[in-house]
């Protein structure tokens, strides 16, 4: 924590947190490798494992975090007055829009400090918030950077806010979440690579000893490589990797990549579409099965940059390291998920088939 308001808080990067980061990276790497390898070698149990593993891990992670959330909920938050130094709307398409506030918080029992937060504010109430205005806030005693504006404070606090005059805290007196450091990111990356390597090693015989020369051209298509991108296509899956300096958020990149994977016209429906900064992966629906599929050409790719922008700027991840978009119809309707990770944790949002955000899960 970088603040001059009191004794520094202990860092969060405990061995347990590092082990959790290793496990999370391992699950992500194993799941992605299982989807790709299972599609290539047409191994249905492996493919299903790649789909089920993240859901099971997410459920276990949720259940394991229940005692911690219960302890946090039991802590009585502190109430204080705060002055709005500045505010800026950062996006949103509904009646509640995310607004980034910079506040000077003035606790009754300690020195004032500055903090930056993002909070959803209804358009009708937006005019009530203005620079130099005083509001009532609450925050956990052990995490003063997790400030939330109280929209309907108690009458006595409302009276105090109406008559209070606060001075700005210096910029050096700033409270922020403890930085995770390089070790946590390295552990997550190591876990991801380790999980993917385990799957590839276990199924290396199926991957590298297949007799592709005996297959018809529609089932075993050659790789097409260039200095700017690499395309690998089979009857079960397809991937496109961009070269340095390019991104799938660039205009037209996704449309061209998807077109190169669906040019033949015989495998248009897919189970999942996964987009990362420079990697596109499409797993096609197996022939003869009635699994819920989607047309990869019909996704709202023009909305993807805006979805990534919103996920990386409005959900509490101030220093995003990785992002990933996954589109599927496993629940019946088309769901587009954007997951972003950074020092503050993992955040996500979900959008419908038109690219409109329907659910947000800020970083915790």
Short mmCIF file of C-alpha atoms in Angstrom, two decimals:
data_model
loop_
_atom_site.label_atom_id
_atom_site.label_comp_id
_atom_site.label_asym_id
_atom_site.label_seq_id
_atom_site.Cartn_x
_atom_site.Cartn_y
_atom_site.Cartn_z
CA UNK A 1 0.00 0.00 0.00
CA UNK A 2 1.35 3.38 -0.95
CA UNK A 3 -0.07 5.84 1.57
CA UNK A 4 1.14 8.25 4.19
CA UNK A 5 -2.04 7.98 6.29
CA UNK A 6 -0.74 5.51 8.83
CA UNK A 7 1.01 2.19 9.27
CA UNK A 8 1.36 0.24 6.05
CA UNK A 9 -0.93 -2.72 5.56
CA UNK A 10 0.50 -6.22 5.11
CA UNK A 11 0.95 -7.37 1.56
CA UNK A 12 -1.49 -9.87 0.06
CA UNK A 13 1.12 -11.94 -1.71
CA UNK A 14 1.22 -14.82 0.76
CA UNK A 15 2.38 -18.34 -0.18
CA UNK A 16 -1.29 -19.35 -0.30
CA UNK A 17 -2.02 -16.60 -2.83
CA UNK A 18 0.97 -17.64 -4.95
CA UNK A 19 -0.17 -21.27 -4.84
CA UNK A 20 -3.64 -20.16 -5.90
CA UNK A 21 -2.11 -18.23 -8.79
CA UNK A 22 -0.16 -21.32 -9.88
CA UNK A 23 -3.32 -23.44 -9.69
CA UNK A 24 -5.37 -20.88 -11.61
CA UNK A 25 -2.78 -20.67 -14.37
CA UNK A 26 -2.59 -24.47 -14.51
CA UNK A 27 -6.36 -24.80 -14.86
CA UNK A 28 -6.50 -22.19 -17.64
CA UNK A 29 -3.59 -23.77 -19.54
CA UNK A 30 -4.96 -27.30 -19.12
CA UNK A 31 -8.45 -26.27 -20.21
CA UNK A 32 -7.30 -24.45 -23.36
CA UNK A 33 -4.91 -27.24 -24.31
CA UNK A 34 -7.60 -29.87 -23.71
CA UNK A 35 -10.04 -28.01 -25.99
CA UNK A 36 -7.51 -27.62 -28.80
CA UNK A 37 -5.91 -31.08 -28.50
CA UNK A 38 -9.27 -32.78 -27.95
CA UNK A 39 -10.63 -31.14 -31.09
CA UNK A 40 -7.58 -32.03 -33.18
CA UNK A 41 -7.39 -35.70 -32.15
CA UNK A 42 -11.20 -35.98 -31.91
CA UNK A 43 -11.04 -37.15 -28.30
CA UNK A 44 -14.48 -36.34 -26.89
CA UNK A 45 -13.68 -37.00 -23.18
CA UNK A 46 -10.63 -34.72 -23.39
CA UNK A 47 -12.65 -32.02 -25.13
CA UNK A 48 -15.42 -32.25 -22.52
CA UNK A 49 -12.78 -32.05 -19.78
CA UNK A 50 -11.58 -28.76 -21.25
CA UNK A 51 -15.13 -27.41 -21.00
CA UNK A 52 -15.96 -28.76 -17.55
CA UNK A 53 -12.65 -28.12 -15.75
CA UNK A 54 -12.96 -24.28 -15.57
CA UNK A 55 -16.55 -24.56 -14.32
CA UNK A 56 -15.59 -27.03 -11.59
CA UNK A 57 -12.57 -24.95 -10.57
CA UNK A 58 -14.68 -21.79 -10.52
CA UNK A 59 -17.24 -23.48 -8.25
CA UNK A 60 -14.54 -24.76 -5.89
CA UNK A 61 -12.86 -21.33 -5.89
CA UNK A 62 -16.21 -19.74 -5.01
CA UNK A 63 -16.89 -22.21 -2.20
CA UNK A 64 -13.36 -21.86 -0.81
CA UNK A 65 -13.75 -18.08 -0.72
CA UNK A 66 -17.03 -18.13 1.21
CA UNK A 67 -15.40 -18.04 4.69
CA UNK A 68 -13.23 -15.08 3.66
CA UNK A 69 -16.23 -13.23 2.22
CA UNK A 70 -18.19 -13.97 5.38
CA UNK A 71 -15.39 -12.53 7.52
CA UNK A 72 -15.18 -9.44 5.33
CA UNK A 73 -18.96 -8.98 5.45
CA UNK A 74 -18.90 -9.23 9.24
CA UNK A 75 -16.46 -6.31 9.55
CA UNK A 76 -18.33 -3.10 10.32
CA UNK A 77 -17.28 -0.51 7.71
CA UNK A 78 -16.07 2.89 8.76
CA UNK A 79 -18.04 5.95 7.73
CA UNK A 80 -16.35 9.21 6.81
CA UNK A 81 -16.76 12.38 4.82
CA UNK A 82 -14.99 12.79 1.49
CA UNK A 83 -14.55 15.61 -0.98
CA UNK A 84 -14.78 15.00 -4.72
CA UNK A 85 -11.54 16.19 -6.33
CA UNK A 86 -12.60 15.17 -9.85
CA UNK A 87 -15.00 12.81 -11.61
CA UNK A 88 -15.24 11.37 -15.10
CA UNK A 89 -17.79 9.08 -16.75
CA UNK A 90 -15.89 6.18 -18.30
CA UNK A 91 -18.56 4.41 -20.34
CA UNK A 92 -21.76 2.44 -20.05
CA UNK A 93 -24.89 1.97 -22.13
CA UNK A 94 -27.55 1.64 -19.40
CA UNK A 95 -29.12 4.00 -16.90
CA UNK A 96 -26.28 3.28 -14.44
CA UNK A 97 -22.94 4.44 -15.84
CA UNK A 98 -19.49 3.84 -14.31
CA UNK A 99 -17.91 7.04 -13.02
CA UNK A 100 -14.27 7.38 -11.96
CA UNK A 101 -13.91 9.50 -8.83
CA UNK A 102 -10.82 10.95 -7.18
CA UNK A 103 -11.67 11.63 -3.55
CA UNK A 104 -10.09 13.13 -0.48
CA UNK A 105 -11.31 10.97 2.41
CA UNK A 106 -11.28 12.59 5.86
CA UNK A 107 -11.73 9.99 8.64
CA UNK A 108 -12.73 11.28 12.08
CA UNK A 109 -9.90 9.35 13.76
CA UNK A 110 -7.05 9.74 11.29
CA UNK A 111 -5.38 11.93 8.68
CA UNK A 112 -7.00 12.55 5.30
CA UNK A 113 -5.87 10.64 2.24
CA UNK A 114 -6.61 10.43 -1.46
CA UNK A 115 -8.12 7.49 -3.28
CA UNK A 116 -9.37 6.74 -6.81
CA UNK A 117 -12.49 4.59 -7.26
CA UNK A 118 -14.97 3.66 -9.97
CA UNK A 119 -18.65 3.39 -9.04
CA UNK A 120 -21.89 3.07 -10.99
CA UNK A 121 -24.06 6.20 -10.74
CA UNK A 122 -27.58 6.58 -12.11
CA UNK A 123 -27.89 9.22 -14.81
CA UNK A 124 -30.65 10.93 -12.83
CA UNK A 125 -28.36 11.33 -9.80
CA UNK A 126 -25.22 12.30 -11.71
CA UNK A 127 -25.88 16.02 -11.26
CA UNK A 128 -25.67 15.57 -7.46
CA UNK A 129 -21.94 14.86 -7.74
CA UNK A 130 -19.62 17.72 -8.62
CA UNK A 131 -16.03 18.74 -7.91
CA UNK A 132 -15.47 20.14 -4.40
CA UNK A 133 -18.73 18.56 -3.27
CA UNK A 134 -18.75 16.60 0.00
CA UNK A 135 -20.18 13.07 0.13
CA UNK A 136 -20.48 10.32 2.71
CA UNK A 137 -18.33 7.22 2.12
CA UNK A 138 -17.71 3.86 3.76
CA UNK A 139 -14.69 1.55 3.63
CA UNK A 140 -13.36 -1.54 5.45
CA UNK A 141 -10.99 -0.54 8.27
CA UNK A 142 -8.21 -2.79 6.92
CA UNK A 143 -8.65 -1.76 3.27
CA UNK A 144 -9.06 2.01 3.10
CA UNK A 145 -8.67 2.00 -0.69
CA UNK A 146 -12.00 0.15 -1.12
CA UNK A 147 -14.10 3.26 -0.67
CA UNK A 148 -17.75 3.31 -1.74
CA UNK A 149 -19.95 6.41 -1.87
CA UNK A 150 -23.07 6.06 0.29
CA UNK A 151 -25.95 7.16 -1.90
CA UNK A 152 -28.48 7.42 0.95
CA UNK A 153 -26.57 8.18 4.17
CA UNK A 154 -28.06 8.38 7.63
CA UNK A 155 -29.65 11.77 8.46
CA UNK A 156 -26.84 12.82 10.81
CA UNK A 157 -24.17 12.09 8.19
CA UNK A 158 -26.24 13.81 5.53
CA UNK A 159 -26.38 16.93 7.72
CA UNK A 160 -22.62 16.78 8.32
CA UNK A 161 -21.93 16.49 4.60
CA UNK A 162 -24.19 19.44 3.83
CA UNK A 163 -22.30 21.77 6.19
CA UNK A 164 -18.76 20.36 5.99
CA UNK A 165 -15.82 22.06 4.29
CA UNK A 166 -12.82 19.83 3.62
CA UNK A 167 -9.30 20.59 2.44
CA UNK A 168 -7.64 18.56 -0.30
CA UNK A 169 -5.17 15.92 0.83
CA UNK A 170 -1.75 16.07 -0.86
CA UNK A 171 -1.18 13.78 -3.82
CA UNK A 172 1.44 11.82 -1.88
CA UNK A 173 -1.13 10.74 0.71
CA UNK A 174 -2.72 8.18 -1.60
CA UNK A 175 -4.19 4.81 -0.62
CA UNK A 176 -4.07 1.95 -3.12
CA UNK A 177 -4.19 -1.83 -3.09
CA UNK A 178 -0.83 -3.50 -2.44
CA UNK A 179 1.00 -4.25 -5.70
CA UNK A 180 1.29 -7.90 -6.57
CA UNK A 181 4.77 -7.66 -8.01
CA UNK A 182 6.36 -9.71 -10.76
CA UNK A 183 6.37 -12.97 -8.81
CA UNK A 184 2.60 -13.45 -8.97
CA UNK A 185 2.43 -12.85 -12.72
CA UNK A 186 5.35 -15.21 -13.29
CA UNK A 187 3.66 -17.90 -11.17
CA UNK A 188 0.40 -17.60 -13.13
CA UNK A 189 2.24 -17.76 -16.48
CA UNK A 190 4.30 -20.74 -15.29
CA UNK A 191 1.12 -22.55 -14.23
CA UNK A 192 -0.52 -21.85 -17.60
CA UNK A 193 2.46 -23.20 -19.53
CA UNK A 194 2.78 -26.19 -17.21
CA UNK A 195 -0.88 -27.14 -17.60
CA UNK A 196 -0.71 -26.89 -21.39
CA UNK A 197 2.56 -28.86 -21.50
CA UNK A 198 1.09 -31.71 -19.43
CA UNK A 199 -1.84 -32.15 -21.82
CA UNK A 200 0.39 -32.01 -24.90
CA UNK A 201 2.85 -34.51 -23.44
CA UNK A 202 0.10 -36.95 -22.44
CA UNK A 203 -1.39 -36.91 -25.94
CA UNK A 204 1.77 -36.35 -27.97
CA UNK A 205 1.42 -39.74 -29.64
CA UNK A 206 -2.05 -38.89 -30.95
CA UNK A 207 -0.89 -35.45 -32.02
CA UNK A 208 2.36 -36.24 -33.80
CA UNK A 209 1.90 -39.84 -34.98
CA UNK A 210 -1.31 -39.31 -36.93
CA UNK A 211 -1.27 -40.34 -40.57
CA UNK A 212 -2.57 -37.17 -42.12
CA UNK A 213 -1.46 -38.24 -45.61
CA UNK A 214 -4.20 -40.85 -45.73
CA UNK A 215 -6.94 -38.33 -44.99
CA UNK A 216 -8.91 -36.50 -47.67
CA UNK A 217 -8.04 -32.85 -48.27
CA UNK A 218 -11.10 -31.66 -46.35
CA UNK A 219 -9.93 -33.43 -43.17
CA UNK A 220 -6.23 -32.56 -43.24
CA UNK A 221 -5.47 -29.15 -44.65
CA UNK A 222 -1.97 -27.73 -44.81
CA UNK A 223 -0.81 -24.90 -42.63
CA UNK A 224 -0.53 -21.54 -44.29
CA UNK A 225 2.30 -19.41 -42.92
CA UNK A 226 3.48 -15.92 -43.66
CA UNK A 227 5.67 -13.34 -42.01
CA UNK A 228 2.62 -11.64 -40.48
CA UNK A 229 0.36 -14.53 -39.38
CA UNK A 230 0.12 -18.31 -39.16
CA UNK A 231 -3.07 -20.27 -39.85
CA UNK A 232 -3.54 -23.92 -38.83
CA UNK A 233 -6.78 -25.56 -39.93
CA UNK A 234 -8.25 -29.05 -39.54
CA UNK A 235 -11.72 -30.54 -39.61
CA UNK A 236 -12.04 -30.13 -35.83
CA UNK A 237 -10.41 -26.79 -35.08
CA UNK A 238 -8.59 -23.80 -36.46
CA UNK A 239 -6.15 -21.26 -35.08
CA UNK A 240 -4.74 -18.02 -36.39
CA UNK A 241 -1.66 -16.47 -34.73
CA UNK A 242 -0.67 -12.91 -35.59
CA UNK A 243 2.89 -11.71 -35.82
CA UNK A 244 4.49 -9.02 -33.64
CA UNK A 245 3.00 -5.57 -33.79
CA UNK A 246 -0.51 -6.77 -34.68
CA UNK A 247 -3.61 -7.35 -32.56
CA UNK A 248 -7.00 -8.89 -33.10
CA UNK A 249 -8.48 -5.64 -31.76
CA UNK A 250 -7.20 -3.90 -34.90
CA UNK A 251 -9.93 -3.09 -37.37
CA UNK A 252 -10.69 -5.94 -39.76
CA UNK A 253 -8.21 -8.45 -38.27
CA UNK A 254 -10.86 -10.74 -36.79
CA UNK A 255 -13.03 -10.70 -39.90
CA UNK A 256 -10.07 -11.67 -42.07
CA UNK A 257 -8.94 -14.39 -39.68
CA UNK A 258 -12.40 -15.93 -39.34
CA UNK A 259 -12.80 -15.78 -43.11
CA UNK A 260 -9.58 -17.75 -43.56
CA UNK A 261 -10.92 -20.48 -41.24
CA UNK A 262 -14.38 -20.72 -42.85
CA UNK A 263 -13.44 -20.17 -46.48
CA UNK A 264 -14.17 -23.77 -47.49
CA UNK A 265 -17.82 -23.53 -46.49
CA UNK A 266 -18.01 -27.07 -45.02
CA UNK A 267 -17.35 -26.37 -41.33
CA UNK A 268 -19.10 -23.14 -40.46
CA UNK A 269 -20.54 -23.96 -37.04
CA UNK A 270 -18.34 -23.91 -33.97
CA UNK A 271 -18.58 -24.89 -30.32
CA UNK A 272 -16.35 -22.11 -29.03
CA UNK A 273 -14.49 -19.09 -30.35
CA UNK A 274 -11.61 -17.82 -28.18
CA UNK A 275 -9.84 -14.52 -28.94
CA UNK A 276 -6.68 -13.28 -27.29
CA UNK A 277 -4.35 -10.40 -28.21
CA UNK A 278 -2.69 -12.26 -31.09
CA UNK A 279 -4.34 -15.70 -31.06
CA UNK A 280 -7.71 -16.81 -32.44
CA UNK A 281 -8.90 -20.36 -31.70
CA UNK A 282 -12.07 -21.89 -33.14
CA UNK A 283 -13.28 -25.37 -32.15
CA UNK A 284 -15.76 -26.65 -34.75
CA UNK A 285 -18.80 -28.76 -33.92
CA UNK A 286 -18.09 -32.47 -34.50
CA UNK A 287 -19.83 -33.85 -37.59
CA UNK A 288 -23.05 -35.71 -36.82
CA UNK A 289 -23.54 -34.34 -33.29
CA UNK A 290 -26.35 -32.12 -32.03
CA UNK A 291 -24.35 -29.85 -29.79
CA UNK A 292 -25.34 -26.17 -29.54
CA UNK A 293 -23.14 -24.39 -32.05
CA UNK A 294 -22.66 -20.90 -33.39
CA UNK A 295 -21.68 -19.37 -36.69
CA UNK A 296 -18.26 -17.75 -36.10
CA UNK A 297 -18.89 -15.40 -39.02
CA UNK A 298 -21.96 -13.91 -37.30
CA UNK A 299 -20.32 -12.67 -34.09
CA UNK A 300 -20.32 -8.89 -33.46
CA UNK A 301 -16.57 -8.47 -33.95
CA UNK A 302 -16.92 -4.71 -34.29
CA UNK A 303 -18.02 -4.63 -30.62
CA UNK A 304 -15.04 -6.65 -29.31
CA UNK A 305 -12.62 -3.68 -28.93
CA UNK A 306 -15.23 -1.74 -26.94
CA UNK A 307 -15.95 -4.75 -24.72
CA UNK A 308 -12.26 -5.23 -23.97
CA UNK A 309 -11.90 -1.49 -23.31
CA UNK A 310 -14.77 -1.56 -20.83
CA UNK A 311 -13.45 -4.70 -19.10
CA UNK A 312 -9.96 -3.26 -18.71
CA UNK A 313 -11.02 0.20 -17.51
CA UNK A 314 -14.25 -0.05 -15.51
CA UNK A 315 -14.09 -3.27 -13.49
CA UNK A 316 -11.36 -2.37 -11.01
CA UNK A 317 -8.37 -3.82 -12.89
CA UNK A 318 -6.23 -0.71 -13.27
CA UNK A 319 -3.16 -2.46 -14.72
CA UNK A 320 -4.52 -5.25 -16.98
CA UNK A 321 -1.98 -7.88 -17.99
CA UNK A 322 -4.05 -10.30 -20.08
CA UNK A 323 -7.52 -10.44 -21.57
CA UNK A 324 -9.52 -13.15 -23.32
CA UNK A 325 -12.85 -13.25 -25.15
CA UNK A 326 -14.82 -16.51 -25.28
CA UNK A 327 -18.02 -16.97 -27.30
CA UNK A 328 -20.21 -20.07 -26.95
CA UNK A 329 -23.78 -21.30 -26.79
CA UNK A 330 -23.34 -23.95 -24.12
CA UNK A 331 -26.29 -22.53 -22.15
CA UNK A 332 -28.56 -22.23 -25.21
CA UNK A 333 -28.18 -18.55 -25.99
CA UNK A 334 -25.03 -16.93 -27.35
CA UNK A 335 -22.81 -15.58 -24.56
CA UNK A 336 -19.68 -13.48 -25.10
CA UNK A 337 -17.39 -13.39 -22.02
CA UNK A 338 -14.47 -11.02 -21.56
CA UNK A 339 -12.06 -11.96 -18.76
CA UNK A 340 -9.25 -9.60 -17.75
CA UNK A 341 -6.54 -10.22 -15.15
CA UNK A 342 -4.16 -7.85 -13.41
CA UNK A 343 -2.62 -7.00 -10.04
CA UNK A 344 -6.06 -6.30 -8.58
CA UNK A 345 -7.36 -9.79 -9.49
CA UNK A 346 -9.66 -11.14 -12.20
CA UNK A 347 -12.72 -9.34 -13.56
CA UNK A 348 -15.20 -10.28 -16.25
CA UNK A 349 -18.24 -9.14 -18.14
CA UNK A 350 -20.80 -10.92 -20.29
CA UNK A 351 -22.50 -9.66 -23.43
CA UNK A 352 -25.29 -11.02 -25.61
CA UNK A 353 -25.21 -11.85 -29.30
CA UNK A 354 -25.43 -8.16 -30.24
CA UNK A 355 -22.43 -7.28 -28.08
CA UNK A 356 -24.49 -5.51 -25.42
CA UNK A 357 -23.20 -5.96 -21.86
CA UNK A 358 -25.67 -7.83 -19.64
CA UNK A 359 -23.54 -8.71 -16.59
CA UNK A 360 -20.40 -7.38 -14.89
CA UNK A 361 -18.19 -8.99 -12.24
CA UNK A 362 -15.65 -6.46 -10.89
CA UNK A 363 -12.26 -7.52 -9.55
CA UNK A 364 -12.23 -8.79 -5.96
#
